[in-house]
Each structure stands twice: as structure tokens, then as C-alpha cells.
């Protein structure tokens, strides 16, 4: 599994995405959408695999429900709403941040009943790359969450959460390169959290936690806020990692 993660799992399908011209989704023009993309009640839904160039500003959600690999090229996106970027497919998803692109995702402080609460939620493996930037602001719960592994390939990613974990990869959190920062202020929450392993081969990672310890009813124990929680191995092969925890 590790070898697959480190190479970015470059399958034939993934390579095909790199050569196909991306379809364009302008969030500011829901009446003009490419084939396989629909808009209803504030929700954009991508139903077909492929590469999509996403631009524009909107309040609502972008959902990827394609049964196949998808690449989202974020070229100046500003999206606000609970779970505003939700990746529901089972195949790996790549988010590419082109050079010079500034992208922002925020939950807007909203958390409807039954919502998982993550600003960016992926059910499948998620890789973030490119040389642009992505800023994620979470006031409800978590910032970025993958129910599989979460791989930072390159780019500048900044996450702040006042209601939950900053960055969470259930199976693993991997940093190959780039600049990654995560700050959390809620009690018991972690800037980076994984049930599996944390692996860093390069890049610059800066983490901070200012929340306090509290009683965790799930674990029936006291749990503190912190910078990294990895239930598996912690592997640091390169790059830099700065952690600052000032909670009580």
C-alpha cells in the first residue's frame, strides 16, 4: 500500500485524465454546465468521471458522485456552505491547484442537522497537488477529511478549524512536498488526525493547537488538544515539521 501511495497511484485511468481536455464548471453560471454536471437547489453534482476545471464564486455545494477517477482543477474557486466540497465516489480523487490560483472553501459557520460538518469531505483516497493555494476555514466541525488516505503532493494548503479537527485522513496522512498548515482551537481536537500512519517525505508543515483537554465520552477518558494524533506509525523522512500546542 505504501508504494502505491508514494507514487500517487498513477493508474492508466489517472493518466488518461491528464491528457483529456477538462470540462469547465463556472460556479457563477449554473445555467451553463458541461455534460454530466447538474445544478439543483444550490448543489452542483458531477456524475461522470473525468477532469473538470472549476472557477467562480458560489454559496452551496459541489458534489462529486462519479463512479470513476475524477480530477478537480481549482482555478480561482470561492465556495461557501456546509460540506461545500463533498467527494462521494469510491475511486481516488485528485485536486489540482494551478500556479497562481487562489482558492477558498468555508462552511460559513453553518452545520445543519445530520451533516458530517467537514468543509471538504472525501469518501475515497484524496490527493492534493499543484503549485497554487487552497485555504479551508471550518467553524462547524473539521476542515479536510478523507475516509481513506489523504496525500499532500505539493501546493500551499492552509486549514483552520474552530469546531473540529483540522486535517484528518482515516487510513493515513502523507506529505510529499508543498506547504501545509493546520490550526485548531476547539477542545480535544487535533491539527492532524489519523487512525493509521503519518508519513512525511518533504515539504513544510506547520501545526498549532490552542484548545484545552476535556472529557471524551466516546473513550471514557480525558483527551487533550494537540498537533498530531497518529494511531499507527509516525514516519519523518524529510521536510520540516513545526508543532505548537498552547492549550490547557
Short mmCIF file of C-alpha atoms in Angstrom, two decimals:
data_model
loop_
_atom_site.label_atom_id
_atom_site.label_comp_id
_atom_site.label_asym_id
_atom_site.label_seq_id
_atom_site.Cartn_x
_atom_site.Cartn_y
_atom_site.Cartn_z
CA UNK A 1 0.00 0.00 0.00
CA UNK A 2 2.79 2.44 0.90
CA UNK A 3 4.44 2.11 -2.51
CA UNK A 4 1.14 2.89 -4.18
CA UNK A 5 0.66 5.98 -2.05
CA UNK A 6 4.15 7.33 -2.62
CA UNK A 7 3.86 7.05 -6.39
CA UNK A 8 0.46 8.74 -6.39
CA UNK A 9 -1.28 5.52 -7.57
CA UNK A 10 -0.78 6.51 -11.23
CA UNK A 11 -3.09 4.06 -12.99
CA UNK A 12 -3.93 4.05 -16.68
CA UNK A 13 -7.22 5.77 -15.83
CA UNK A 14 -5.42 8.55 -13.95
CA UNK A 15 -3.01 9.10 -16.84
CA UNK A 16 -5.98 9.38 -19.18
CA UNK A 17 -7.29 12.27 -17.11
CA UNK A 18 -4.02 14.11 -17.64
CA UNK A 19 -4.39 14.03 -21.42
CA UNK A 20 -8.10 14.82 -21.69
CA UNK A 21 -9.18 18.45 -22.05
CA UNK A 22 -11.01 19.36 -18.83
CA UNK A 23 -14.68 20.31 -18.89
CA UNK A 24 -15.34 23.75 -17.42
CA UNK A 25 -17.59 24.34 -14.39
CA UNK A 26 -18.18 28.03 -13.66
CA UNK A 27 -19.90 28.18 -10.27
CA UNK A 28 -21.10 31.70 -11.11
CA UNK A 29 -23.05 30.41 -14.14
CA UNK A 30 -25.16 27.39 -13.10
CA UNK A 31 -27.20 27.69 -16.28
CA UNK A 32 -24.14 26.83 -18.39
CA UNK A 33 -22.76 23.47 -17.31
CA UNK A 34 -20.96 20.70 -19.21
CA UNK A 35 -22.34 17.22 -19.83
CA UNK A 36 -22.56 15.14 -16.68
CA UNK A 37 -22.88 18.14 -14.35
CA UNK A 38 -26.21 19.29 -12.91
CA UNK A 39 -27.36 22.07 -10.58
CA UNK A 40 -30.32 21.85 -8.23
CA UNK A 41 -31.20 23.78 -5.07
CA UNK A 42 -27.69 25.15 -4.62
CA UNK A 43 -25.90 21.84 -5.25
CA UNK A 44 -23.66 21.17 -8.25
CA UNK A 45 -23.33 17.43 -8.91
CA UNK A 46 -20.63 15.82 -11.07
CA UNK A 47 -21.92 12.43 -12.24
CA UNK A 48 -19.29 11.43 -14.82
CA UNK A 49 -15.58 10.66 -14.30
CA UNK A 50 -13.04 12.92 -15.93
CA UNK A 51 -11.17 16.18 -15.47
CA UNK A 52 -13.03 19.38 -14.57
CA UNK A 53 -11.74 22.94 -14.42
CA UNK A 54 -13.68 24.73 -11.67
CA UNK A 55 -13.90 28.52 -11.35
CA UNK A 56 -16.18 31.13 -9.84
CA UNK A 57 -17.86 32.02 -6.57
CA UNK A 58 -20.98 30.49 -5.01
CA UNK A 59 -22.84 29.62 -1.82
CA UNK A 60 -23.78 25.96 -1.86
CA UNK A 61 -22.06 22.66 -2.54
CA UNK A 62 -20.06 20.89 -5.21
CA UNK A 63 -20.63 17.13 -5.02
CA UNK A 64 -18.68 14.54 -6.98
CA UNK A 65 -20.69 11.34 -7.33
CA UNK A 66 -18.91 9.83 -10.35
CA UNK A 67 -18.10 6.12 -10.48
CA UNK A 68 -14.56 6.57 -11.76
CA UNK A 69 -11.48 8.73 -11.21
CA UNK A 70 -12.00 12.49 -11.10
CA UNK A 71 -9.61 15.43 -11.21
CA UNK A 72 -10.85 18.81 -9.99
CA UNK A 73 -8.67 21.68 -11.20
CA UNK A 74 -9.47 24.60 -8.92
CA UNK A 75 -8.72 27.79 -10.85
CA UNK A 76 -9.90 30.53 -8.51
CA UNK A 77 -12.80 29.00 -6.55
CA UNK A 78 -14.64 30.61 -3.65
CA UNK A 79 -17.25 28.23 -2.26
CA UNK A 80 -19.17 28.69 1.00
CA UNK A 81 -21.58 26.30 2.70
CA UNK A 82 -21.70 23.22 4.93
CA UNK A 83 -19.78 20.34 3.29
CA UNK A 84 -19.24 22.69 0.37
CA UNK A 85 -16.96 20.20 -1.40
CA UNK A 86 -18.17 16.62 -0.99
CA UNK A 87 -16.49 13.73 -2.84
CA UNK A 88 -18.78 10.71 -2.65
CA UNK A 89 -17.28 8.29 -5.19
CA UNK A 90 -15.19 5.23 -4.37
CA UNK A 91 -12.40 5.96 -6.86
CA UNK A 92 -9.41 8.22 -6.00
CA UNK A 93 -9.90 11.95 -6.49
CA UNK A 94 -7.17 14.46 -7.35
CA UNK A 95 -7.49 18.16 -6.56
CA UNK A 96 -5.05 20.23 -8.62
CA UNK A 97 -4.15 23.82 -7.68
CA UNK A 98 -2.68 25.50 -10.79
CA UNK A 99 0.11 28.07 -10.45
CA UNK A 100 -1.25 31.42 -9.28
CA UNK A 101 -4.71 30.07 -8.45
CA UNK A 102 -6.12 31.21 -5.09
CA UNK A 103 -8.97 29.04 -3.80
CA UNK A 104 -11.09 29.28 -0.64
CA UNK A 105 -13.56 26.87 0.94
CA UNK A 106 -15.63 27.69 4.04
CA UNK A 107 -18.60 26.23 5.87
CA UNK A 108 -19.79 29.74 6.70
CA UNK A 109 -20.38 28.67 10.29
CA UNK A 110 -23.39 26.58 9.26
CA UNK A 111 -23.97 23.00 10.45
CA UNK A 112 -27.38 21.53 9.54
CA UNK A 113 -28.77 18.52 11.40
CA UNK A 114 -27.30 15.26 10.10
CA UNK A 115 -24.33 16.99 8.46
CA UNK A 116 -20.89 15.44 8.81
CA UNK A 117 -19.70 19.00 9.15
CA UNK A 118 -16.48 18.78 7.12
CA UNK A 119 -15.76 21.62 4.73
CA UNK A 120 -14.01 19.21 2.32
CA UNK A 121 -15.13 15.60 2.75
CA UNK A 122 -13.87 12.69 0.64
CA UNK A 123 -15.13 9.13 0.90
CA UNK A 124 -12.23 7.91 -1.26
CA UNK A 125 -8.46 8.47 -1.36
CA UNK A 126 -7.70 12.16 -1.91
CA UNK A 127 -4.57 13.73 -3.38
CA UNK A 128 -3.95 17.49 -3.43
CA UNK A 129 -1.26 18.83 -5.75
CA UNK A 130 -0.23 21.72 -7.97
CA UNK A 131 1.56 24.95 -7.09
CA UNK A 132 -1.45 27.17 -6.30
CA UNK A 133 -3.15 27.63 -2.93
CA UNK A 134 -6.18 26.37 -1.04
CA UNK A 135 -7.49 27.93 2.17
CA UNK A 136 -10.09 25.99 4.19
CA UNK A 137 -11.98 27.60 7.07
CA UNK A 138 -14.15 25.45 9.34
CA UNK A 139 -16.34 26.81 12.11
CA UNK A 140 -18.76 23.89 12.38
CA UNK A 141 -16.52 20.82 12.54
CA UNK A 142 -13.49 19.58 10.58
CA UNK A 143 -11.58 21.24 7.75
CA UNK A 144 -10.41 18.46 5.39
CA UNK A 145 -11.39 14.82 5.95
CA UNK A 146 -10.78 11.68 3.91
CA UNK A 147 -12.35 8.36 4.89
CA UNK A 148 -9.34 6.73 3.19
CA UNK A 149 -5.86 8.28 2.87
CA UNK A 150 -5.08 11.98 2.38
CA UNK A 151 -2.00 12.81 0.31
CA UNK A 152 -0.47 16.28 0.01
CA UNK A 153 1.65 16.08 -3.12
CA UNK A 154 2.54 19.78 -3.42
CA UNK A 155 0.93 23.23 -3.32
CA UNK A 156 0.05 25.52 -0.42
CA UNK A 157 -2.81 24.32 1.77
CA UNK A 158 -3.93 26.22 4.86
CA UNK A 159 -6.62 24.89 7.20
CA UNK A 160 -8.15 26.48 10.28
CA UNK A 161 -10.90 24.93 12.39
CA UNK A 162 -12.64 26.27 15.46
CA UNK A 163 -15.07 23.36 15.74
CA UNK A 164 -13.23 20.12 14.91
CA UNK A 165 -10.04 18.55 13.63
CA UNK A 166 -8.07 20.48 11.03
CA UNK A 167 -6.86 17.69 8.74
CA UNK A 168 -7.96 14.06 9.00
CA UNK A 169 -7.07 11.04 6.89
CA UNK A 170 -8.64 7.90 8.32
CA UNK A 171 -6.07 5.45 6.90
CA UNK A 172 -3.09 7.81 6.53
CA UNK A 173 -1.91 11.38 6.16
CA UNK A 174 1.01 11.71 3.73
CA UNK A 175 3.02 14.84 2.90
CA UNK A 176 5.37 14.51 -0.08
CA UNK A 177 6.05 18.21 -0.67
CA UNK A 178 4.46 21.63 -0.55
CA UNK A 179 3.45 23.86 2.33
CA UNK A 180 0.77 22.63 4.70
CA UNK A 181 -0.54 24.44 7.76
CA UNK A 182 -3.34 23.48 10.14
CA UNK A 183 -4.57 25.26 13.25
CA UNK A 184 -7.34 24.16 15.64
CA UNK A 185 -8.87 25.89 18.63
CA UNK A 186 -11.60 23.52 19.85
CA UNK A 187 -11.13 21.39 22.96
CA UNK A 188 -9.74 17.87 22.36
CA UNK A 189 -9.23 18.44 18.63
CA UNK A 190 -6.09 17.76 16.60
CA UNK A 191 -4.44 19.75 13.82
CA UNK A 192 -3.71 16.43 12.07
CA UNK A 193 -5.50 13.20 12.96
CA UNK A 194 -5.32 9.67 11.54
CA UNK A 195 -6.29 6.18 12.66
CA UNK A 196 -3.37 4.94 10.56
CA UNK A 197 0.09 6.39 9.89
CA UNK A 198 1.61 9.82 9.32
CA UNK A 199 4.34 9.93 6.66
CA UNK A 200 6.32 13.00 5.65
CA UNK A 201 8.96 12.85 2.91
CA UNK A 202 9.35 16.58 2.29
CA UNK A 203 7.62 19.92 2.39
CA UNK A 204 6.97 22.34 5.20
CA UNK A 205 4.26 21.51 7.75
CA UNK A 206 3.20 23.94 10.48
CA UNK A 207 0.65 22.86 13.09
CA UNK A 208 -0.91 24.59 16.08
CA UNK A 209 -3.49 23.68 18.71
CA UNK A 210 -4.90 26.08 21.30
CA UNK A 211 -7.82 24.08 22.70
CA UNK A 212 -7.94 22.50 26.14
CA UNK A 213 -8.25 18.97 27.44
CA UNK A 214 -11.75 17.70 28.22
CA UNK A 215 -13.61 14.51 29.00
CA UNK A 216 -14.19 12.40 25.88
CA UNK A 217 -17.39 10.40 26.33
CA UNK A 218 -16.51 8.13 23.39
CA UNK A 219 -13.26 7.00 25.03
CA UNK A 220 -14.43 7.49 28.64
CA UNK A 221 -11.22 9.37 29.32
CA UNK A 222 -9.62 12.79 29.29
CA UNK A 223 -8.47 13.86 25.82
CA UNK A 224 -6.20 16.81 25.10
CA UNK A 225 -6.00 19.05 22.07
CA UNK A 226 -2.82 18.53 20.09
CA UNK A 227 -0.92 18.89 16.84
CA UNK A 228 -0.73 15.27 15.61
CA UNK A 229 -2.57 12.10 16.55
CA UNK A 230 -1.41 9.01 14.64
CA UNK A 231 -2.61 5.64 15.93
CA UNK A 232 -0.14 3.88 13.61
CA UNK A 233 3.45 4.75 12.77
CA UNK A 234 4.88 8.26 12.68
CA UNK A 235 7.47 8.39 9.87
CA UNK A 236 9.54 11.51 9.19
CA UNK A 237 11.88 11.03 6.22
CA UNK A 238 12.38 14.67 5.23
CA UNK A 239 10.99 18.18 5.17
CA UNK A 240 10.23 20.26 8.25
CA UNK A 241 7.53 19.95 10.88
CA UNK A 242 6.74 22.66 13.44
CA UNK A 243 4.20 21.97 16.20
CA UNK A 244 2.92 24.49 18.74
CA UNK A 245 0.35 23.50 21.39
CA UNK A 246 -0.68 26.14 23.92
CA UNK A 247 -3.92 24.72 25.30
CA UNK A 248 -4.51 23.72 28.89
#
